[in-house]
Amino acid sequence: NAGVTQTPKFRILKIGQSMTLQCAQDMNHNYMYWYRQDPGMGLKLIYYSVGAGITDKGEVPNGYNVSRSTTEDFPLRLELAAPSQTSVYFCASSYEGTYGYTFGSGTRLTVV
Amino acid sequence: AQSVTQPDIHITVSEGASLELRCNYSYGATPYLFWYVQSPGQGLQLLLKYFSGDTLVQGIKGFEAEFKRSQSSFNLRKPSVHWSDAAEYFCAVGVREYGNKLVFGAGTILRVKS
């Protein structure tokens, strides 16, 4: 089925470890986003990309990095995991930033 | 700065009763407004959106929302709630920065009692 695929669905990290959250879409959307969701806080934008090779910071980028080498993939990298990064992470995509977001099912990350 | 307020953290309604979830936004320009629903362990699904035109917007699953510019509100309604509507609901406003990001409210958790 067409859509946004996120892996893994769950992960537990120790403080200081690193990991990459994967996100892939097969709808040929050029805009892609990473949000984090914390209880009672809604979703906050971490990074976004308007096309392959172009990425930019969102509201809460500290502690994260992204790359966009292809239209389909937009991985999110955590270099030195901290407890404050415990959250649910959502990847989303849209065509030309038209707000018709398609969300992935999320990655629940716990840092201990 | 742009913001979205959902005043109710939790709402409980009886199955078959009507529902209204409140949403107020703050945005200097003409807003693009959205309601999303999130079932436990799932991603967000778009219920409906308002860009312009008729201020009463129909969505999926029998939901509707009304845009009231004078009140900066975009409340979500459903005439008769089903047990399967139990979920978390997010209101969002689209802003023309950060790649046309969405600014989300904190969410309202809907519980349906039988």
Short mmCIF file of N, CA, C and O in Angstrom, two decimals, chain A residues 31 33 35 37 39-45 48 50 57-59 88 90 96-106 108, chain B residues 27 32 34 36 38 41-46 49 51 88 90 93-107:
data_model
loop_
_atom_site.label_atom_id
_atom_site.label_comp_id
_atom_site.label_asym_id
_atom_site.label_seq_id
_atom_site.Cartn_x
_atom_site.Cartn_y
_atom_site.Cartn_z
N TYR A 31 7.97 17.12 -0.26
CA TYR A 31 8.11 17.64 1.10
C TYR A 31 8.03 16.50 2.11
O TYR A 31 7.10 15.67 2.05
N TYR A 33 8.73 15.62 6.51
CA TYR A 33 8.83 16.25 7.83
C TYR A 33 9.10 15.20 8.90
O TYR A 33 8.65 14.06 8.77
N TYR A 35 8.31 15.02 13.03
CA TYR A 35 7.71 15.61 14.22
C TYR A 35 7.95 14.69 15.41
O TYR A 35 8.06 13.48 15.25
N GLN A 37 6.15 13.80 19.23
CA GLN A 37 4.91 13.97 19.98
C GLN A 37 5.15 13.62 21.44
O GLN A 37 5.54 12.50 21.76
N PRO A 39 3.34 13.81 25.42
CA PRO A 39 2.01 13.88 26.04
C PRO A 39 1.64 15.30 26.44
O PRO A 39 2.42 16.01 27.09
N GLY A 40 0.45 15.72 26.05
CA GLY A 40 -0.05 17.04 26.40
C GLY A 40 0.62 18.18 25.67
O GLY A 40 0.38 19.35 26.00
N MET A 41 1.45 17.87 24.68
CA MET A 41 2.21 18.92 23.99
C MET A 41 1.91 18.98 22.50
O MET A 41 2.44 19.83 21.80
N GLY A 42 1.11 18.09 22.00
CA GLY A 42 0.89 18.06 20.56
C GLY A 42 2.14 17.58 19.85
O GLY A 42 2.96 16.86 20.40
N LEU A 43 2.29 17.98 18.59
CA LEU A 43 3.45 17.59 17.80
C LEU A 43 4.31 18.82 17.51
O LEU A 43 3.79 19.89 17.20
N LYS A 44 5.60 18.63 17.60
CA LYS A 44 6.55 19.70 17.32
C LYS A 44 7.44 19.29 16.14
O LYS A 44 7.91 18.16 16.07
N LEU A 45 7.72 20.24 15.26
CA LEU A 45 8.50 19.98 14.07
C LEU A 45 9.99 19.95 14.39
O LEU A 45 10.53 20.91 14.94
N TYR A 48 12.65 19.43 8.42
CA TYR A 48 11.86 19.22 7.24
C TYR A 48 12.75 19.29 6.00
O TYR A 48 13.90 19.74 6.07
N VAL A 50 12.36 19.99 1.58
CA VAL A 50 11.50 20.35 0.46
C VAL A 50 11.91 19.64 -0.82
O VAL A 50 11.33 19.89 -1.89
N LYS A 57 16.08 23.12 9.52
CA LYS A 57 15.66 22.93 10.90
C LYS A 57 14.23 23.38 11.11
O LYS A 57 13.77 24.36 10.51
N GLY A 58 13.57 22.66 12.01
CA GLY A 58 12.25 23.07 12.45
C GLY A 58 12.34 23.77 13.79
O GLY A 58 13.31 24.47 14.07
N GLU A 59 11.35 23.54 14.63
CA GLU A 59 11.29 24.24 15.93
C GLU A 59 12.21 23.64 16.98
O GLU A 59 12.70 24.35 17.86
N VAL A 88 7.49 9.95 20.93
CA VAL A 88 7.01 9.25 19.74
C VAL A 88 7.33 10.13 18.55
O VAL A 88 6.99 11.32 18.53
N PHE A 90 7.10 10.97 14.51
CA PHE A 90 6.29 10.78 13.31
C PHE A 90 6.97 11.42 12.11
O PHE A 90 7.41 12.56 12.16
N GLU A 96 4.33 19.12 -2.65
CA GLU A 96 4.53 20.55 -2.80
C GLU A 96 4.12 21.34 -1.56
O GLU A 96 3.76 22.51 -1.67
N GLY A 97 4.17 20.70 -0.38
CA GLY A 97 3.84 21.40 0.85
C GLY A 97 2.40 21.86 0.92
O GLY A 97 2.08 22.88 1.53
N THR A 98 1.50 21.10 0.30
CA THR A 98 0.12 21.52 0.22
C THR A 98 -0.72 21.14 1.43
O THR A 98 -1.93 21.14 1.36
N TYR A 99 -0.06 20.80 2.54
CA TYR A 99 -0.74 20.46 3.78
C TYR A 99 -1.52 19.16 3.71
O TYR A 99 -2.15 18.78 4.67
N GLY A 100 -1.51 18.49 2.56
CA GLY A 100 -2.15 17.18 2.51
C GLY A 100 -1.21 16.13 3.06
O GLY A 100 -0.77 15.23 2.36
N TYR A 101 -0.86 16.28 4.33
CA TYR A 101 0.12 15.39 4.94
C TYR A 101 -0.36 13.95 4.98
O TYR A 101 -1.52 13.67 5.31
N THR A 102 0.58 13.04 4.72
CA THR A 102 0.39 11.63 5.03
C THR A 102 1.39 11.29 6.14
O THR A 102 2.59 11.52 5.97
N PHE A 103 0.88 10.77 7.23
CA PHE A 103 1.73 10.43 8.37
C PHE A 103 2.08 8.95 8.38
O PHE A 103 1.26 8.11 7.99
N GLY A 104 3.27 8.65 8.85
CA GLY A 104 3.62 7.29 9.17
C GLY A 104 3.00 6.88 10.49
O GLY A 104 2.37 7.70 11.17
N SER A 105 3.18 5.63 10.87
CA SER A 105 2.55 5.11 12.09
C SER A 105 3.36 5.39 13.34
O SER A 105 2.91 5.08 14.44
N GLY A 106 4.55 5.95 13.19
CA GLY A 106 5.30 6.40 14.35
C GLY A 106 6.35 5.41 14.84
O GLY A 106 6.27 4.20 14.60
N ARG A 108 8.13 4.70 18.58
CA ARG A 108 8.15 5.03 20.02
C ARG A 108 9.54 4.76 20.55
O ARG A 108 10.00 3.62 20.56
N TYR B 27 -3.33 33.16 14.54
CA TYR B 27 -2.51 33.23 13.32
C TYR B 27 -2.86 34.51 12.59
O TYR B 27 -4.03 34.81 12.41
N TYR B 32 -5.25 28.09 7.35
CA TYR B 32 -5.64 26.78 6.85
C TYR B 32 -5.80 25.91 8.09
O TYR B 32 -4.87 25.79 8.88
N PHE B 34 -7.18 22.31 10.24
CA PHE B 34 -7.27 20.86 10.09
C PHE B 34 -7.71 20.22 11.41
O PHE B 34 -7.42 20.73 12.49
N TYR B 36 -7.24 16.25 12.94
CA TYR B 36 -6.70 14.91 12.78
C TYR B 36 -7.18 14.05 13.94
O TYR B 36 -7.41 14.53 15.05
N GLN B 38 -6.16 10.39 16.07
CA GLN B 38 -5.12 9.40 16.31
C GLN B 38 -5.66 8.30 17.23
O GLN B 38 -5.96 8.56 18.38
N GLY B 41 -1.63 3.93 19.34
CA GLY B 41 -0.56 3.24 18.63
C GLY B 41 -0.54 3.47 17.13
O GLY B 41 0.23 2.81 16.42
N GLN B 42 -1.34 4.40 16.69
CA GLN B 42 -1.43 4.66 15.25
C GLN B 42 -0.91 6.05 14.91
O GLN B 42 -0.68 6.88 15.78
N GLY B 43 -0.77 6.28 13.60
CA GLY B 43 -0.43 7.61 13.13
C GLY B 43 -1.65 8.51 13.11
O GLY B 43 -2.72 8.15 13.59
N LEU B 44 -1.49 9.69 12.56
CA LEU B 44 -2.57 10.66 12.50
C LEU B 44 -3.30 10.54 11.17
O LEU B 44 -2.68 10.45 10.11
N GLN B 45 -4.62 10.57 11.25
CA GLN B 45 -5.45 10.51 10.06
C GLN B 45 -6.22 11.81 9.92
O GLN B 45 -6.83 12.30 10.89
N LEU B 46 -6.23 12.37 8.73
CA LEU B 46 -6.92 13.63 8.49
C LEU B 46 -8.43 13.40 8.48
O LEU B 46 -8.94 12.57 7.73
N LYS B 49 -10.53 19.44 6.57
CA LYS B 49 -9.69 20.61 6.45
C LYS B 49 -10.51 21.79 5.93
O LYS B 49 -11.50 21.60 5.23
N PHE B 51 -9.81 25.46 3.92
CA PHE B 51 -8.89 26.37 3.25
C PHE B 51 -9.59 27.69 2.96
O PHE B 51 -9.03 28.76 3.16
N GLU B 88 -7.70 10.16 20.23
CA GLU B 88 -7.23 11.51 20.52
C GLU B 88 -7.37 12.36 19.27
O GLU B 88 -7.05 11.91 18.16
N PHE B 90 -6.67 16.03 17.29
CA PHE B 90 -5.77 17.18 17.22
C PHE B 90 -6.29 18.19 16.21
O PHE B 90 -6.61 17.85 15.07
N VAL B 93 -3.18 24.24 12.64
CA VAL B 93 -3.22 25.33 11.67
C VAL B 93 -1.97 25.24 10.79
O VAL B 93 -0.88 24.96 11.28
N GLY B 94 -2.15 25.42 9.49
CA GLY B 94 -1.03 25.40 8.57
C GLY B 94 -0.42 26.78 8.46
O GLY B 94 -1.14 27.76 8.23
N VAL B 95 0.88 26.87 8.64
CA VAL B 95 1.55 28.17 8.57
C VAL B 95 2.54 28.15 7.41
O VAL B 95 3.13 27.13 7.09
N ARG B 96 2.73 29.32 6.83
CA ARG B 96 3.53 29.42 5.61
C ARG B 96 5.00 29.67 5.92
O ARG B 96 5.60 30.64 5.46
N GLU B 97 5.56 28.81 6.73
CA GLU B 97 6.98 28.84 7.03
C GLU B 97 7.40 27.43 7.40
O GLU B 97 6.55 26.55 7.56
N TYR B 98 8.74 27.23 7.54
CA TYR B 98 9.23 25.89 7.85
C TYR B 98 8.64 24.87 6.88
O TYR B 98 8.21 23.80 7.27
N GLY B 99 8.66 25.21 5.60
CA GLY B 99 8.15 24.26 4.62
C GLY B 99 6.67 24.02 4.72
O GLY B 99 6.19 22.92 4.45
N ASN B 100 5.92 25.03 5.10
CA ASN B 100 4.46 24.89 5.29
C ASN B 100 4.16 23.86 6.36
O ASN B 100 3.53 22.82 6.13
N LYS B 101 4.62 24.14 7.56
CA LYS B 101 4.43 23.20 8.66
C LYS B 101 3.02 23.30 9.21
O LYS B 101 2.27 24.25 8.94
N LEU B 102 2.67 22.32 10.02
CA LEU B 102 1.44 22.34 10.80
C LEU B 102 1.79 22.66 12.25
O LEU B 102 2.73 22.08 12.80
N VAL B 103 1.02 23.55 12.85
CA VAL B 103 1.13 23.81 14.28
C VAL B 103 -0.05 23.12 14.95
O VAL B 103 -1.21 23.40 14.62
N PHE B 104 0.25 22.23 15.87
CA PHE B 104 -0.78 21.40 16.48
C PHE B 104 -1.18 21.90 17.86
O PHE B 104 -0.36 22.45 18.60
N GLY B 105 -2.44 21.66 18.20
CA GLY B 105 -2.86 21.80 19.58
C GLY B 105 -2.39 20.60 20.39
O GLY B 105 -1.83 19.65 19.84
N ALA B 106 -2.63 20.66 21.69
CA ALA B 106 -2.14 19.60 22.59
C ALA B 106 -2.98 18.34 22.52
O ALA B 106 -2.57 17.30 23.04
N GLY B 107 -4.14 18.42 21.88
CA GLY B 107 -4.96 17.23 21.72
C GLY B 107 -6.07 17.13 22.75
O GLY B 107 -5.95 17.65 23.87
#
